[in-house]
Short mmCIF file of C-alpha atoms in Angstrom, two decimals:
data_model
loop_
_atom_site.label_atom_id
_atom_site.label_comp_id
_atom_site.label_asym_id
_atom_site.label_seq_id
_atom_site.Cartn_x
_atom_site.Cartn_y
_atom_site.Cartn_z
CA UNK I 1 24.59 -20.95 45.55
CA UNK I 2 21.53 -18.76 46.78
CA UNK I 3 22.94 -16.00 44.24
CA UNK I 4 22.70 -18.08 41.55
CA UNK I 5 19.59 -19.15 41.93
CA UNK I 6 18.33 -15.72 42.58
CA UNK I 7 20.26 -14.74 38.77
CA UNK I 8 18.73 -18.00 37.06
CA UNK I 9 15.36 -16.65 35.88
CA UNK I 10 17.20 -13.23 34.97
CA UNK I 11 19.54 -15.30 32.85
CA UNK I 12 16.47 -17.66 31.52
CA UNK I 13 14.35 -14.28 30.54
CA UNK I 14 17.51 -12.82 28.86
CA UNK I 15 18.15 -16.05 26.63
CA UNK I 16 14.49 -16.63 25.78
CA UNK I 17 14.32 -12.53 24.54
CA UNK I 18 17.54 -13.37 22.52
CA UNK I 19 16.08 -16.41 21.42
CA UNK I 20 13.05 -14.72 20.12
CA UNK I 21 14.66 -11.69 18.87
CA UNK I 22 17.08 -13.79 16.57
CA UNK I 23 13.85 -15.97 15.27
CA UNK I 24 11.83 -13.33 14.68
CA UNK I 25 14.34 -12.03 12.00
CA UNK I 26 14.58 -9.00 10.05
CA UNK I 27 12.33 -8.43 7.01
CA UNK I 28 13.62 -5.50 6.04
CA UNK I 29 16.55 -7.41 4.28
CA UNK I 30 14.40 -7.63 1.51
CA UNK I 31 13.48 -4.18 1.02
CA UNK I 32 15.71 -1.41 0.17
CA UNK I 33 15.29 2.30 -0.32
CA UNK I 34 15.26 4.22 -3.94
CA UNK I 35 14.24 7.01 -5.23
CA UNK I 36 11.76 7.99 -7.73
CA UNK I 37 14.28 8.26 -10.84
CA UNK I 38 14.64 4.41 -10.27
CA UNK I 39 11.16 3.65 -10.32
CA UNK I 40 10.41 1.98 -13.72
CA UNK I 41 9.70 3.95 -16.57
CA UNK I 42 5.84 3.14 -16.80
CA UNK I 43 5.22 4.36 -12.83
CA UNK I 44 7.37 7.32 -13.47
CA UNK I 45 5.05 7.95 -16.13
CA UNK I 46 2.32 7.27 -13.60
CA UNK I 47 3.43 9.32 -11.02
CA UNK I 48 4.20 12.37 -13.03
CA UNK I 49 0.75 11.89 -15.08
CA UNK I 50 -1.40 11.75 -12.21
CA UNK I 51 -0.19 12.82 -8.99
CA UNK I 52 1.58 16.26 -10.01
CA UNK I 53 0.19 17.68 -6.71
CA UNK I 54 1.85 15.11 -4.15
CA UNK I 55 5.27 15.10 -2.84
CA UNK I 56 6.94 11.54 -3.17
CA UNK I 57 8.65 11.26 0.55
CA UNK I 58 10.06 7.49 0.68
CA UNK I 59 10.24 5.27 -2.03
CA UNK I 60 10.78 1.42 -1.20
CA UNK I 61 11.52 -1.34 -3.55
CA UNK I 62 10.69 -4.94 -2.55
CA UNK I 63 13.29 -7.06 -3.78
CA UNK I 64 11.90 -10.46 -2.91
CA UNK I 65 10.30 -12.31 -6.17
CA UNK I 66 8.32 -10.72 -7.71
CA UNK I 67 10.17 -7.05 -7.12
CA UNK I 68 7.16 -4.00 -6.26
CA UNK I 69 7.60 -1.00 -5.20
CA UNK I 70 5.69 1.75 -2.95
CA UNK I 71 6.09 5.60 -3.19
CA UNK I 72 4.70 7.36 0.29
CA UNK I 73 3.36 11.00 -0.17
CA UNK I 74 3.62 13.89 2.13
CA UNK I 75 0.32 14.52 4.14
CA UNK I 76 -0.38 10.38 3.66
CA UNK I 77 -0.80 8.07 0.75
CA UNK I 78 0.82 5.36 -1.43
CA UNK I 79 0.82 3.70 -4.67
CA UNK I 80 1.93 0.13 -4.86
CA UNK I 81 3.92 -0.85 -8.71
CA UNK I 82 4.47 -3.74 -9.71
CA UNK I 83 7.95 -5.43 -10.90
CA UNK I 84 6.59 -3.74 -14.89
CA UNK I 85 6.03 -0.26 -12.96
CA UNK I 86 2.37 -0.87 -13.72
CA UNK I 87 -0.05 0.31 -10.73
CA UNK I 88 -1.23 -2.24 -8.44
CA UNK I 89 -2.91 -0.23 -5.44
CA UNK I 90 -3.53 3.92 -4.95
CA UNK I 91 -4.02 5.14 -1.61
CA UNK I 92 -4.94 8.33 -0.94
CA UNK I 93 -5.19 10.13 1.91
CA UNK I 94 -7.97 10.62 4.15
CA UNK I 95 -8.59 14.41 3.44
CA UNK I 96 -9.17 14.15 -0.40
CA UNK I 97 -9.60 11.85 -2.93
CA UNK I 98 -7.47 9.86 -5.16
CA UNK I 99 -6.84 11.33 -8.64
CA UNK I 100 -8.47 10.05 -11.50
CA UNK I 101 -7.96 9.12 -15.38
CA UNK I 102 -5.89 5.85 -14.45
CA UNK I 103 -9.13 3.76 -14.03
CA UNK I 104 -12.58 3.99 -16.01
CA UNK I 105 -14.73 6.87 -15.72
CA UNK I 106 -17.62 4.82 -14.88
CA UNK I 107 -16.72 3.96 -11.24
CA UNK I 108 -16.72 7.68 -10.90
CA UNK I 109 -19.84 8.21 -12.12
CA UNK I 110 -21.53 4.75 -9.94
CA UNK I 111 -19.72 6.37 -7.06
CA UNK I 112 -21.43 10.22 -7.58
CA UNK I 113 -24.63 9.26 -8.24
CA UNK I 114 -24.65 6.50 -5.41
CA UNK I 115 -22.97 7.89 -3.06
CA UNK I 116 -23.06 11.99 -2.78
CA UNK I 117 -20.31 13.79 -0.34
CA UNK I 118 -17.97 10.27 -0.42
CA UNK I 119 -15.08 10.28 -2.45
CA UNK I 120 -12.54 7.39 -3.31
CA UNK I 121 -10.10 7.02 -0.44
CA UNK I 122 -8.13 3.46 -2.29
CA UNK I 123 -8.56 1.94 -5.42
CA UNK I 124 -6.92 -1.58 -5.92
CA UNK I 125 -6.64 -3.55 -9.50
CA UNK I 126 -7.61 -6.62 -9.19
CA UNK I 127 -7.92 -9.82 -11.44
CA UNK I 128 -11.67 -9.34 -11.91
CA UNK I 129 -11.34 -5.42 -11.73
CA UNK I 130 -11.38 -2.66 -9.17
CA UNK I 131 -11.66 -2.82 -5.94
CA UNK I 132 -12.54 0.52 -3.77
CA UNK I 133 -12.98 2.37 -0.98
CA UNK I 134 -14.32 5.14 -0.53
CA UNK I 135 -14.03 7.58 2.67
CA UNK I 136 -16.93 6.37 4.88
CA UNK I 137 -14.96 2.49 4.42
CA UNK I 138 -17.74 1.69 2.14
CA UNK I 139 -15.65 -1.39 -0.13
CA UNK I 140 -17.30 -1.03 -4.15
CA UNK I 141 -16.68 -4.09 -6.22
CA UNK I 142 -16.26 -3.21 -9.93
CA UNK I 143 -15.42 -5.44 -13.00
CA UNK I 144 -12.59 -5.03 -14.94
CA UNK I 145 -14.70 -2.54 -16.83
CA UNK I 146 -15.48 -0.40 -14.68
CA UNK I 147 -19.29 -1.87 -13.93
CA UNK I 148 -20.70 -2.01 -10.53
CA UNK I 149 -20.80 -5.64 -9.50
CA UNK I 150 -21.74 -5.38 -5.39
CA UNK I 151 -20.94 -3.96 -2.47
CA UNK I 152 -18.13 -5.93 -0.40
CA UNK I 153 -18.96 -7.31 3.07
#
């Protein structure tokens, strides 16, 4: 009897971890691993338009509704897609900046003349335009133009 007593919160630890493992589930049932030939046509496009220079390493596709993807570069660095292979997010990495051409000039210009020796570390589309950061973690607002609206707090 003094055993099992001694083996009842060993037994109580292991259920509650099992417990917990099983609830916590697996997400990564709803992504699977591709390659860049099954990206859709428009981010091949992208991707072979823009980012000559980087080295596409892992390319995931998020099945769950709706259906992105994300290329990972060697050295660091990602672009999200969207279901349309139309760019969503561009991450760089942190030792240069993102390329350019695939948003408007303009924030490149704001960005020079505001803020010398940064460059553009992410660049996210959003509904009302761009969203970026640049490589101090300054966050730029821009319209879907490409006009300065404010600095993000």
């Amino acid at each position: 009897m003094k055993k099992t007593l001694r083996l009842l919160p060993a037994l109580l630890l292991c259920i509650l971890f099992g417990i917990s493992f099983v609830a916590c589930g697996d997400d990564d049932d709803d992504e699977e691993i591709t390659n860049v030939d099954r990206l859709p046509s428009n981010a091949q496009v992208f991707l072979k338009t823009y980012f000559v220079d980087y080295e596409a390493v892992k390319v995931i596709k998020d099945v769950t509704t709706p259906v992105e993807y994300e290329v990972w570069f060697r050295g660091g660095g990602k672009i999200k897609f969207n279901d349309s292979g139309d760019w969503q997010e561009v991450e760089g990495d942190m030792n240069r900046a993102v390329p350019t051409g695939f948003y408007p000039a303009s924030i490149d210009t704001y960005v020079a003349a505001n803020y010398a020796g940064q460059y553009i570390h992410e660049i996210d589309l959003k509904t009302y335009g761009f969203d970026v950061d640049l490589s101090s973690g300054i966050d730029l607002i821009f319209d879907a133009q490409g006009n300065f609206v404010r600095v993000d707090k």
